[in-house]
Amino acid sequence: MKDLRPDRITIRRPDDWHLHLRDGAMLRAVAPESARHFGRAIIMPNLVPPVVTAAQAEAYRERIRAALPEGSGFTPLMTLYLTEDTDPEDVRAAHRAGIATAVKLYPAGATTNSASGVRDFDKVRPVLEAMADIGMPLCVHGEVTDSAIDIFDREAVFIDKVLKPIRRKTPELRVVMEHVTTADAVDYVRDSPRNLAATITTHHLIINRNHILAGGIKPHYYCLPVAKRERHRVALVQAAVSGDPRFFLGTDSAPHSDPAKLQPCGCAGIFTAPNTMSCLAEVFEAAGRLNHLEAFASLNGPRFYRLPVNEDTITLVRGEPVTYPARIETGDGPVTVFDPGFALHWRVED
Ligand code: NCD
Ligand code: ZN
């Protein structure tokens, strides 16, 4: 009998709506990995020190451009790291000048390099109001940091305790709930007006908390927000493959050197830039929804950010299992590439 599964699919070039490129030697090693397949990416500002002002974002954008391969068409879309001292006028000016696409809200202490984040959400209200006024999206790391709240509950509690109040007080604000990991977040986004969207990472579509903790601890599967139970992963897959325009790809590819991860207190972050498109094609194919891969990776994001979709395309081809290097070498040490735990049959054609 003829196998009716397609073995080629051509989609608009995808974008990555949540990406960590780091700086220095690490930036130079990882930027080409994202530039290979992606047209644009929202660049996270959690450097040390963080990218807070328009001037810092502009300088960082130059360093990213300098790290790209000759002739690369990759566009970094910059974000400003929101602090309690952020000046609303600087944010307006950065947006007007095309320097910053979005502002990033980290609750203080929520994740890697977030010490300068927000403690008192009322203090940033003037910035949020300015952003609502100009239609500039707020990217939100949606976890509370209260040590009394169980780490597996921090996203759901954040929705009730932080996000709902912010959206009640600033209803016009356009918000991206980033790297959602729970059915609670999926439901919340689905039931909200159109000015709320969510990104979903590659790895949260593939791993649950057993992958991190069962049969030995696996630091390379540890990231924040931490992967949850299987029923949450299933909800994320359903949202991603549904074609619903509120859900789109943000890989949260977050490289750390192996020595920084393999420690008594290892860093959070999973490096998925090299094999994300192959992983996603497997996930969408398994769900019988390859026809929605383009919406998730290439169409829904630009629509929410009010940007044109990419003009050019990529083609994924199904064949013999493809392999990616287990790790890449960087000037800051080796960085392990995400292992989905199954064979990848889809590769992006050169
Ligand atoms: C990110 C990092 O390493 O910068 N880590 C992660 O686990 N995702 C920070 C973040 O996005 O939370
Ligand atoms: Zn991130």
mmCIF file of C-alpha atoms and ligand atoms in Angstrom:
data_model
loop_
_atom_site.group_PDB
_atom_site.id
_atom_site.type_symbol
_atom_site.label_atom_id
_atom_site.label_comp_id
_atom_site.label_asym_id
_atom_site.label_seq_id
_atom_site.Cartn_x
_atom_site.Cartn_y
_atom_site.Cartn_z
ATOM 1 C CA MET A 1 0.000 0.000 0.000
ATOM 2 C CA LYS A 2 1.196 3.473 -0.789
ATOM 3 C CA ASP A 3 2.463 5.495 2.136
ATOM 4 C CA LEU A 4 0.385 8.660 2.055
ATOM 5 C CA ARG A 5 2.528 10.631 4.461
ATOM 6 C CA PRO A 6 4.191 13.572 2.781
ATOM 7 C CA ASP A 7 7.961 13.416 2.623
ATOM 8 C CA ARG A 8 8.523 17.066 1.786
ATOM 9 C CA ILE A 9 7.000 20.190 3.180
ATOM 10 C CA THR A 10 7.754 23.782 2.273
ATOM 11 C CA ILE A 11 6.857 26.532 4.703
ATOM 12 C CA ARG A 12 7.574 30.226 5.087
ATOM 13 C CA ARG A 13 10.889 30.710 6.839
ATOM 14 C CA PRO A 14 10.247 30.326 10.601
ATOM 15 C CA ASP A 15 11.054 32.852 13.317
ATOM 16 C CA ASP A 16 12.025 32.235 16.934
ATOM 17 C CA TRP A 17 10.023 34.443 19.315
ATOM 18 C CA HIS A 18 12.193 33.740 22.382
ATOM 19 C CA LEU A 19 15.927 33.153 22.065
ATOM 20 C CA HIS A 20 19.042 33.511 24.221
ATOM 21 C CA LEU A 21 22.144 34.351 22.198
ATOM 22 C CA ARG A 22 24.413 35.372 25.106
ATOM 23 C CA ASP A 23 27.492 37.462 24.342
ATOM 24 C CA GLY A 24 31.171 37.176 23.448
ATOM 25 C CA ALA A 25 32.536 33.766 22.473
ATOM 26 C CA MET A 26 29.236 32.015 23.220
ATOM 27 C CA LEU A 27 27.329 34.448 20.986
ATOM 28 C CA ARG A 28 29.757 33.876 18.147
ATOM 29 C CA ALA A 29 29.273 30.103 18.422
ATOM 30 C CA VAL A 30 25.481 29.957 18.798
ATOM 31 C CA ALA A 31 24.260 32.816 16.561
ATOM 32 C CA PRO A 32 25.006 30.889 13.337
ATOM 33 C CA GLU A 33 22.969 27.945 14.667
ATOM 34 C CA SER A 34 19.803 30.073 14.843
ATOM 35 C CA ALA A 35 20.607 32.046 11.686
ATOM 36 C CA ARG A 36 20.755 28.829 9.648
ATOM 37 C CA HIS A 37 16.974 28.218 9.717
ATOM 38 C CA PHE A 38 15.316 31.230 11.319
ATOM 39 C CA GLY A 39 14.550 34.587 9.741
ATOM 40 C CA ARG A 40 14.193 36.590 12.928
ATOM 41 C CA ALA A 41 14.302 36.089 16.657
ATOM 42 C CA ILE A 42 13.226 37.943 19.744
ATOM 43 C CA ILE A 43 16.482 38.254 21.653
ATOM 44 C CA MET A 44 16.364 37.882 25.407
ATOM 45 C CA PRO A 45 18.075 40.677 27.373
ATOM 46 C CA ASN A 46 19.271 38.667 30.400
ATOM 47 C CA LEU A 47 22.970 39.335 29.955
ATOM 48 C CA VAL A 48 25.182 40.297 32.887
ATOM 49 C CA PRO A 49 24.598 43.207 33.254
ATOM 50 C CA PRO A 50 21.141 43.091 31.619
ATOM 51 C CA VAL A 51 20.144 44.980 28.471
ATOM 52 C CA VAL A 52 18.066 47.696 30.095
ATOM 53 C CA THR A 53 18.311 50.817 27.958
ATOM 54 C CA ALA A 54 17.821 51.564 24.286
ATOM 55 C CA ALA A 55 21.519 52.346 23.981
ATOM 56 C CA GLN A 56 22.448 48.958 25.443
ATOM 57 C CA ALA A 57 20.020 47.173 23.104
ATOM 58 C CA GLU A 58 21.455 48.954 20.093
ATOM 59 C CA ALA A 59 25.008 48.037 21.077
ATOM 60 C CA TYR A 60 24.010 44.400 21.700
ATOM 61 C CA ARG A 61 22.260 44.257 18.326
ATOM 62 C CA GLU A 62 25.535 45.337 16.697
ATOM 63 C CA ARG A 63 27.444 42.591 18.490
ATOM 64 C CA ILE A 64 24.870 40.038 17.302
ATOM 65 C CA ARG A 65 25.081 41.264 13.714
ATOM 66 C CA ALA A 66 28.872 41.006 13.884
ATOM 67 C CA ALA A 67 28.528 37.364 15.022
ATOM 68 C CA LEU A 68 26.377 36.334 12.045
ATOM 69 C CA PRO A 69 27.822 34.510 9.062
ATOM 70 C CA GLU A 70 28.655 36.638 6.025
ATOM 71 C CA GLY A 71 25.505 37.337 3.992
ATOM 72 C CA SER A 72 23.095 36.078 6.676
ATOM 73 C CA GLY A 73 19.600 37.529 6.433
ATOM 74 C CA PHE A 74 18.881 36.879 10.120
ATOM 75 C CA THR A 75 17.285 39.804 11.967
ATOM 76 C CA PRO A 76 17.651 40.120 15.742
ATOM 77 C CA LEU A 77 14.587 41.764 17.292
ATOM 78 C CA MET A 78 15.701 43.335 20.526
ATOM 79 C CA THR A 79 14.021 43.455 23.924
ATOM 80 C CA LEU A 80 14.583 45.691 26.935
ATOM 81 C CA TYR A 81 14.922 44.148 30.376
ATOM 82 C CA LEU A 82 12.266 45.743 32.565
ATOM 83 C CA THR A 83 13.488 47.038 35.922
ATOM 84 C CA GLU A 84 11.756 49.121 38.538
ATOM 85 C CA ASP A 85 13.869 52.054 37.291
ATOM 86 C CA THR A 86 13.061 51.693 33.584
ATOM 87 C CA ASP A 87 12.182 55.068 32.082
ATOM 88 C CA PRO A 88 8.917 55.003 30.072
ATOM 89 C CA GLU A 89 10.314 57.657 27.743
ATOM 90 C CA ASP A 90 13.371 55.537 26.937
ATOM 91 C CA VAL A 91 11.038 52.637 26.089
ATOM 92 C CA ARG A 92 8.888 54.811 23.836
ATOM 93 C CA ALA A 93 11.961 56.191 22.076
ATOM 94 C CA ALA A 94 13.481 52.712 21.617
ATOM 95 C CA HIS A 95 10.259 51.476 20.057
ATOM 96 C CA ARG A 96 9.850 54.507 17.822
ATOM 97 C CA ALA A 97 13.441 54.185 16.594
ATOM 98 C CA GLY A 98 12.972 50.487 15.780
ATOM 99 C CA ILE A 99 15.612 49.480 18.330
ATOM 100 C CA ALA A 100 13.376 47.494 20.704
ATOM 101 C CA THR A 101 10.506 45.275 19.595
ATOM 102 C CA ALA A 102 9.333 44.272 23.058
ATOM 103 C CA VAL A 103 10.017 44.616 26.779
ATOM 104 C CA LYS A 104 10.828 41.605 28.937
ATOM 105 C CA LEU A 105 9.419 41.171 32.412
ATOM 106 C CA TYR A 106 11.325 38.875 34.747
ATOM 107 C CA PRO A 107 10.046 38.604 38.287
ATOM 108 C CA ALA A 108 13.205 39.195 40.345
ATOM 109 C CA GLY A 109 15.034 35.921 40.903
ATOM 110 C CA ALA A 110 12.792 33.796 38.670
ATOM 111 C CA THR A 111 15.517 32.411 36.429
ATOM 112 C CA THR A 112 19.050 32.789 35.038
ATOM 113 C CA ASN A 113 20.329 36.379 35.448
ATOM 114 C CA SER A 114 17.043 37.841 36.683
ATOM 115 C CA ALA A 115 18.282 39.546 39.855
ATOM 116 C CA SER A 116 17.473 43.003 38.433
ATOM 117 C CA GLY A 117 13.894 41.988 37.668
ATOM 118 C CA VAL A 118 10.684 43.372 39.111
ATOM 119 C CA ARG A 119 9.657 42.932 42.758
ATOM 120 C CA ASP A 120 6.877 45.498 43.027
ATOM 121 C CA PHE A 121 4.702 45.364 39.920
ATOM 122 C CA ASP A 122 3.068 48.697 40.719
ATOM 123 C CA LYS A 123 6.432 50.391 40.235
ATOM 124 C CA VAL A 124 6.471 49.476 36.532
ATOM 125 C CA ARG A 125 2.900 50.573 35.854
ATOM 126 C CA PRO A 126 3.954 53.805 34.030
ATOM 127 C CA VAL A 127 6.097 51.742 31.639
ATOM 128 C CA LEU A 128 3.276 49.257 31.033
ATOM 129 C CA GLU A 129 0.871 52.101 30.344
ATOM 130 C CA ALA A 130 3.283 53.658 27.849
ATOM 131 C CA MET A 131 3.612 50.269 26.139
ATOM 132 C CA ALA A 132 -0.150 49.793 25.998
ATOM 133 C CA ASP A 133 -0.357 53.235 24.451
ATOM 134 C CA ILE A 134 2.084 52.438 21.619
ATOM 135 C CA GLY A 135 1.084 48.770 21.178
ATOM 136 C CA MET A 136 4.481 47.415 22.232
ATOM 137 C CA PRO A 137 4.307 43.815 23.491
ATOM 138 C CA LEU A 138 5.374 42.765 26.988
ATOM 139 C CA CYS A 139 7.122 39.383 27.087
ATOM 140 C CA VAL A 140 6.540 37.755 30.447
ATOM 141 C CA HIS A 141 8.483 35.097 32.310
ATOM 142 C CA GLY A 142 5.414 33.746 34.069
ATOM 143 C CA GLU A 143 6.590 32.244 37.354
ATOM 144 C CA VAL A 144 6.283 33.536 40.892
ATOM 145 C CA THR A 145 9.464 33.395 42.910
ATOM 146 C CA ASP A 146 7.989 32.871 46.372
ATOM 147 C CA SER A 147 9.985 30.042 47.971
ATOM 148 C CA ALA A 148 6.796 28.850 49.663
ATOM 149 C CA ILE A 149 5.260 28.031 46.272
ATOM 150 C CA ASP A 150 6.138 24.637 44.854
ATOM 151 C CA ILE A 151 8.250 24.978 41.708
ATOM 152 C CA PHE A 152 5.714 22.926 39.721
ATOM 153 C CA ASP A 153 2.936 25.381 40.699
ATOM 154 C CA ARG A 154 4.768 28.640 40.054
ATOM 155 C CA GLU A 155 3.331 29.262 36.594
ATOM 156 C CA ALA A 156 -0.284 28.645 37.582
ATOM 157 C CA VAL A 157 0.083 30.853 40.670
ATOM 158 C CA PHE A 158 1.720 33.589 38.577
ATOM 159 C CA ILE A 159 -1.343 33.735 36.334
ATOM 160 C CA ASP A 160 -3.660 34.352 39.276
ATOM 161 C CA LYS A 161 -1.432 36.506 41.450
ATOM 162 C CA VAL A 162 0.463 38.609 38.906
ATOM 163 C CA LEU A 163 -0.738 38.336 35.341
ATOM 164 C CA LYS A 164 -4.465 38.719 35.943
ATOM 165 C CA PRO A 165 -3.979 41.871 38.052
ATOM 166 C CA ILE A 166 -1.608 43.398 35.482
ATOM 167 C CA ARG A 167 -4.048 42.692 32.664
ATOM 168 C CA ARG A 168 -6.980 43.965 34.721
ATOM 169 C CA LYS A 169 -5.206 47.248 35.420
ATOM 170 C CA THR A 170 -3.769 47.626 31.900
ATOM 171 C CA PRO A 171 -6.292 45.826 29.690
ATOM 172 C CA GLU A 172 -4.928 47.256 26.423
ATOM 173 C CA LEU A 173 -1.409 45.911 27.063
ATOM 174 C CA ARG A 174 -0.311 43.308 24.520
ATOM 175 C CA VAL A 175 1.229 40.394 26.437
ATOM 176 C CA VAL A 176 3.150 37.296 25.401
ATOM 177 C CA MET A 177 3.187 34.661 28.089
ATOM 178 C CA GLU A 178 6.455 33.037 27.297
ATOM 179 C CA HIS A 179 7.443 29.378 27.296
ATOM 180 C CA VAL A 180 4.139 28.191 28.778
ATOM 181 C CA THR A 181 4.417 24.778 30.425
ATOM 182 C CA THR A 182 0.981 24.029 31.858
ATOM 183 C CA ALA A 183 -2.561 23.239 30.782
ATOM 184 C CA ASP A 184 -3.561 26.123 33.092
ATOM 185 C CA ALA A 185 -1.617 28.605 30.948
ATOM 186 C CA VAL A 186 -2.968 27.140 27.718
ATOM 187 C CA ASP A 187 -6.535 27.480 29.006
ATOM 188 C CA TYR A 188 -5.926 30.993 30.268
ATOM 189 C CA VAL A 189 -4.539 32.155 26.912
ATOM 190 C CA ARG A 190 -7.281 30.428 24.953
ATOM 191 C CA ASP A 191 -9.989 32.075 27.070
ATOM 192 C CA SER A 192 -8.470 35.568 26.884
ATOM 193 C CA PRO A 193 -8.920 38.385 24.408
ATOM 194 C CA ARG A 194 -6.637 38.552 21.411
ATOM 195 C CA ASN A 195 -4.041 40.797 23.011
ATOM 196 C CA LEU A 196 -2.677 37.827 24.965
ATOM 197 C CA ALA A 197 -0.592 35.166 23.241
ATOM 198 C CA ALA A 198 1.866 32.477 24.313
ATOM 199 C CA THR A 199 5.078 30.997 23.063
ATOM 200 C CA ILE A 200 5.837 27.308 23.414
ATOM 201 C CA THR A 201 9.335 25.845 23.341
ATOM 202 C CA THR A 202 10.502 22.873 21.341
ATOM 203 C CA HIS A 203 11.567 20.899 24.386
ATOM 204 C CA HIS A 204 8.338 21.396 26.345
ATOM 205 C CA LEU A 205 6.508 19.714 23.448
ATOM 206 C CA ILE A 206 8.759 16.687 23.908
ATOM 207 C CA ILE A 207 9.788 16.184 27.530
ATOM 208 C CA ASN A 208 7.894 15.932 30.784
ATOM 209 C CA ARG A 209 9.320 15.922 34.292
ATOM 210 C CA ASN A 210 10.080 12.207 34.163
ATOM 211 C CA HIS A 211 12.684 12.920 31.518
ATOM 212 C CA ILE A 212 14.510 15.087 34.047
ATOM 213 C CA LEU A 213 14.120 12.966 37.148
ATOM 214 C CA ALA A 214 13.309 9.312 36.460
ATOM 215 C CA GLY A 215 16.182 6.853 36.209
ATOM 216 C CA GLY A 216 18.835 9.387 37.230
ATOM 217 C CA ILE A 217 18.949 13.167 37.121
ATOM 218 C CA LYS A 218 19.415 14.641 33.630
ATOM 219 C CA PRO A 219 20.779 18.179 33.854
ATOM 220 C CA HIS A 220 20.497 18.688 30.103
ATOM 221 C CA TYR A 221 16.694 18.480 30.425
ATOM 222 C CA TYR A 222 16.591 21.050 33.219
ATOM 223 C CA CYS A 223 15.263 24.479 32.277
ATOM 224 C CA LEU A 224 12.918 27.084 33.649
ATOM 225 C CA PRO A 225 10.015 26.927 33.759
ATOM 226 C CA VAL A 226 10.716 23.300 34.599
ATOM 227 C CA ALA A 227 8.891 20.675 32.508
ATOM 228 C CA LYS A 228 5.683 19.491 34.183
ATOM 229 C CA ARG A 229 3.581 16.280 34.171
ATOM 230 C CA GLU A 230 2.688 14.464 30.968
ATOM 231 C CA ARG A 231 -0.874 15.826 30.899
ATOM 232 C CA HIS A 232 0.579 19.341 30.649
ATOM 233 C CA ARG A 233 2.901 18.360 27.809
ATOM 234 C CA VAL A 234 -0.088 16.913 25.974
ATOM 235 C CA ALA A 235 -1.989 20.195 26.435
ATOM 236 C CA LEU A 236 0.975 22.101 25.012
ATOM 237 C CA VAL A 237 1.118 19.837 21.971
ATOM 238 C CA GLN A 238 -2.610 20.269 21.399
ATOM 239 C CA ALA A 239 -2.253 24.049 21.567
ATOM 240 C CA ALA A 240 0.784 24.119 19.272
ATOM 241 C CA VAL A 241 -0.649 21.866 16.579
ATOM 242 C CA SER A 242 -4.129 23.403 16.715
ATOM 243 C CA GLY A 243 -3.276 26.313 14.436
ATOM 244 C CA ASP A 244 -4.759 28.725 17.023
ATOM 245 C CA PRO A 245 -3.044 32.061 16.206
ATOM 246 C CA ARG A 246 -2.368 32.807 19.888
ATOM 247 C CA PHE A 247 0.272 30.044 20.108
ATOM 248 C CA PHE A 248 3.634 30.256 18.376
ATOM 249 C CA LEU A 249 7.220 29.088 18.578
ATOM 250 C CA GLY A 250 9.683 30.568 21.028
ATOM 251 C CA THR A 251 12.435 27.995 21.388
ATOM 252 C CA ASP A 252 13.956 29.461 24.552
ATOM 253 C CA SER A 253 17.161 27.930 23.237
ATOM 254 C CA ALA A 254 19.376 28.819 26.191
ATOM 255 C CA PRO A 255 22.977 27.633 25.890
ATOM 256 C CA HIS A 256 25.123 27.036 28.946
ATOM 257 C CA SER A 257 28.491 25.297 28.820
ATOM 258 C CA ASP A 258 28.471 21.696 29.997
ATOM 259 C CA PRO A 259 30.653 22.545 33.013
ATOM 260 C CA ALA A 260 28.076 25.183 34.028
ATOM 261 C CA LYS A 261 25.223 22.679 33.775
ATOM 262 C CA LEU A 262 26.933 19.618 35.239
ATOM 263 C CA GLN A 263 27.438 20.906 38.762
ATOM 264 C CA PRO A 264 25.949 20.478 42.213
ATOM 265 C CA CYS A 265 23.941 23.609 41.333
ATOM 266 C CA GLY A 266 23.657 23.491 37.562
ATOM 267 C CA CYS A 267 22.253 26.210 35.290
ATOM 268 C CA ALA A 268 18.751 26.106 33.821
ATOM 269 C CA GLY A 269 18.509 26.131 30.049
ATOM 270 C CA ILE A 270 18.271 23.759 27.069
ATOM 271 C CA PHE A 271 20.081 24.373 23.782
ATOM 272 C CA THR A 272 17.713 23.518 20.923
ATOM 273 C CA ALA A 273 18.753 25.919 18.168
ATOM 274 C CA PRO A 274 20.482 23.349 15.924
ATOM 275 C CA ASN A 275 17.706 20.736 15.699
ATOM 276 C CA THR A 276 14.498 22.598 16.548
ATOM 277 C CA MET A 277 12.903 22.398 13.116
ATOM 278 C CA SER A 278 13.588 18.650 12.860
ATOM 279 C CA CYS A 279 12.124 18.123 16.330
ATOM 280 C CA LEU A 280 9.023 20.180 15.556
ATOM 281 C CA ALA A 281 8.357 18.359 12.309
ATOM 282 C CA GLU A 282 8.373 15.056 14.240
ATOM 283 C CA VAL A 283 5.965 16.423 16.848
ATOM 284 C CA PHE A 284 3.556 17.832 14.276
ATOM 285 C CA GLU A 285 3.753 14.716 12.138
ATOM 286 C CA ALA A 286 3.044 12.461 15.126
ATOM 287 C CA ALA A 287 -0.027 14.600 15.877
ATOM 288 C CA GLY A 288 -1.170 14.347 12.254
ATOM 289 C CA ARG A 289 -0.856 18.122 11.930
ATOM 290 C CA LEU A 290 2.144 18.799 9.730
ATOM 291 C CA ASN A 291 -0.175 21.154 7.880
ATOM 292 C CA HIS A 292 -0.130 23.457 10.943
ATOM 293 C CA LEU A 293 3.644 23.575 11.395
ATOM 294 C CA GLU A 294 3.825 26.713 9.278
ATOM 295 C CA ALA A 295 1.198 28.500 11.380
ATOM 296 C CA PHE A 296 3.054 27.690 14.595
ATOM 297 C CA ALA A 297 6.604 28.398 13.418
ATOM 298 C CA SER A 298 6.184 31.022 10.704
ATOM 299 C CA LEU A 299 2.782 32.755 10.635
ATOM 300 C CA ASN A 300 1.265 33.239 14.090
ATOM 301 C CA GLY A 301 4.257 35.013 15.613
ATOM 302 C CA PRO A 302 4.571 37.787 13.021
ATOM 303 C CA ARG A 303 0.823 38.258 13.100
ATOM 304 C CA PHE A 304 0.869 38.892 16.855
ATOM 305 C CA TYR A 305 3.940 41.137 16.613
ATOM 306 C CA ARG A 306 2.343 42.995 13.678
ATOM 307 C CA LEU A 307 5.248 42.228 11.387
ATOM 308 C CA PRO A 308 5.170 40.813 7.867
ATOM 309 C CA VAL A 309 5.730 37.082 7.473
ATOM 310 C CA ASN A 310 9.055 36.110 5.945
ATOM 311 C CA GLU A 311 9.109 36.200 2.161
ATOM 312 C CA ASP A 312 11.344 33.196 1.639
ATOM 313 C CA THR A 313 10.716 29.557 2.531
ATOM 314 C CA ILE A 314 12.446 26.486 3.904
ATOM 315 C CA THR A 315 11.812 22.906 2.864
ATOM 316 C CA LEU A 316 11.815 19.970 5.248
ATOM 317 C CA VAL A 317 12.474 16.550 3.793
ATOM 318 C CA ARG A 318 11.646 13.215 5.404
ATOM 319 C CA GLY A 319 14.187 10.424 5.021
ATOM 320 C CA GLU A 320 16.751 8.374 6.860
ATOM 321 C CA PRO A 321 17.305 9.540 10.452
ATOM 322 C CA VAL A 322 19.371 12.717 10.592
ATOM 323 C CA THR A 323 21.948 13.297 13.247
ATOM 324 C CA TYR A 324 23.039 16.503 14.880
ATOM 325 C CA PRO A 325 26.263 16.905 16.789
ATOM 326 C CA ALA A 326 25.774 15.926 20.415
ATOM 327 C CA ARG A 327 27.478 19.190 21.387
ATOM 328 C CA ILE A 328 28.972 22.217 19.773
ATOM 329 C CA GLU A 329 32.292 23.732 20.740
ATOM 330 C CA THR A 330 32.332 27.343 21.869
ATOM 331 C CA GLY A 331 35.047 29.608 23.216
ATOM 332 C CA ASP A 332 33.283 29.165 26.565
ATOM 333 C CA GLY A 333 33.358 25.370 26.484
ATOM 334 C CA PRO A 334 31.182 22.652 24.912
ATOM 335 C CA VAL A 335 27.392 23.106 24.816
ATOM 336 C CA THR A 336 25.217 20.001 24.617
ATOM 337 C CA VAL A 337 22.489 19.984 21.949
ATOM 338 C CA PHE A 338 18.983 18.912 22.995
ATOM 339 C CA ASP A 339 18.426 15.159 22.602
ATOM 340 C CA PRO A 340 14.725 14.561 21.882
ATOM 341 C CA GLY A 341 15.113 10.880 22.745
ATOM 342 C CA PHE A 342 13.773 9.652 19.407
ATOM 343 C CA ALA A 343 15.041 9.514 15.842
ATOM 344 C CA LEU A 344 14.649 12.653 13.747
ATOM 345 C CA HIS A 345 13.628 11.901 10.187
ATOM 346 C CA TRP A 346 13.063 15.455 8.998
ATOM 347 C CA ARG A 347 15.914 17.648 7.904
ATOM 348 C CA VAL A 348 15.898 21.163 6.586
ATOM 349 C CA GLU A 349 17.085 21.115 2.998
ATOM 350 C CA ASP A 350 20.152 23.266 2.328
HETATM 351 C C1 NCD B 1 17.129 30.853 30.490
HETATM 352 C C2 NCD B 1 18.597 31.251 30.463
HETATM 353 O O1 NCD B 1 19.446 30.379 30.635
HETATM 354 O O2 NCD B 1 18.911 32.422 30.237
HETATM 355 N N1 NCD B 1 17.029 29.569 31.101
HETATM 356 C C3 NCD B 1 16.005 28.695 30.958
HETATM 357 O O3 NCD B 1 16.000 27.678 31.633
HETATM 358 N N2 NCD B 1 15.043 28.902 30.092
HETATM 359 C C4 NCD B 1 16.335 31.899 31.193
HETATM 360 C C5 NCD B 1 14.860 31.759 30.985
HETATM 361 O O4 NCD B 1 14.362 31.989 29.905
HETATM 362 O O5 NCD B 1 14.160 31.416 31.949
HETATM 363 ZN ZN ZN B 2 14.314 32.124 28.072
#
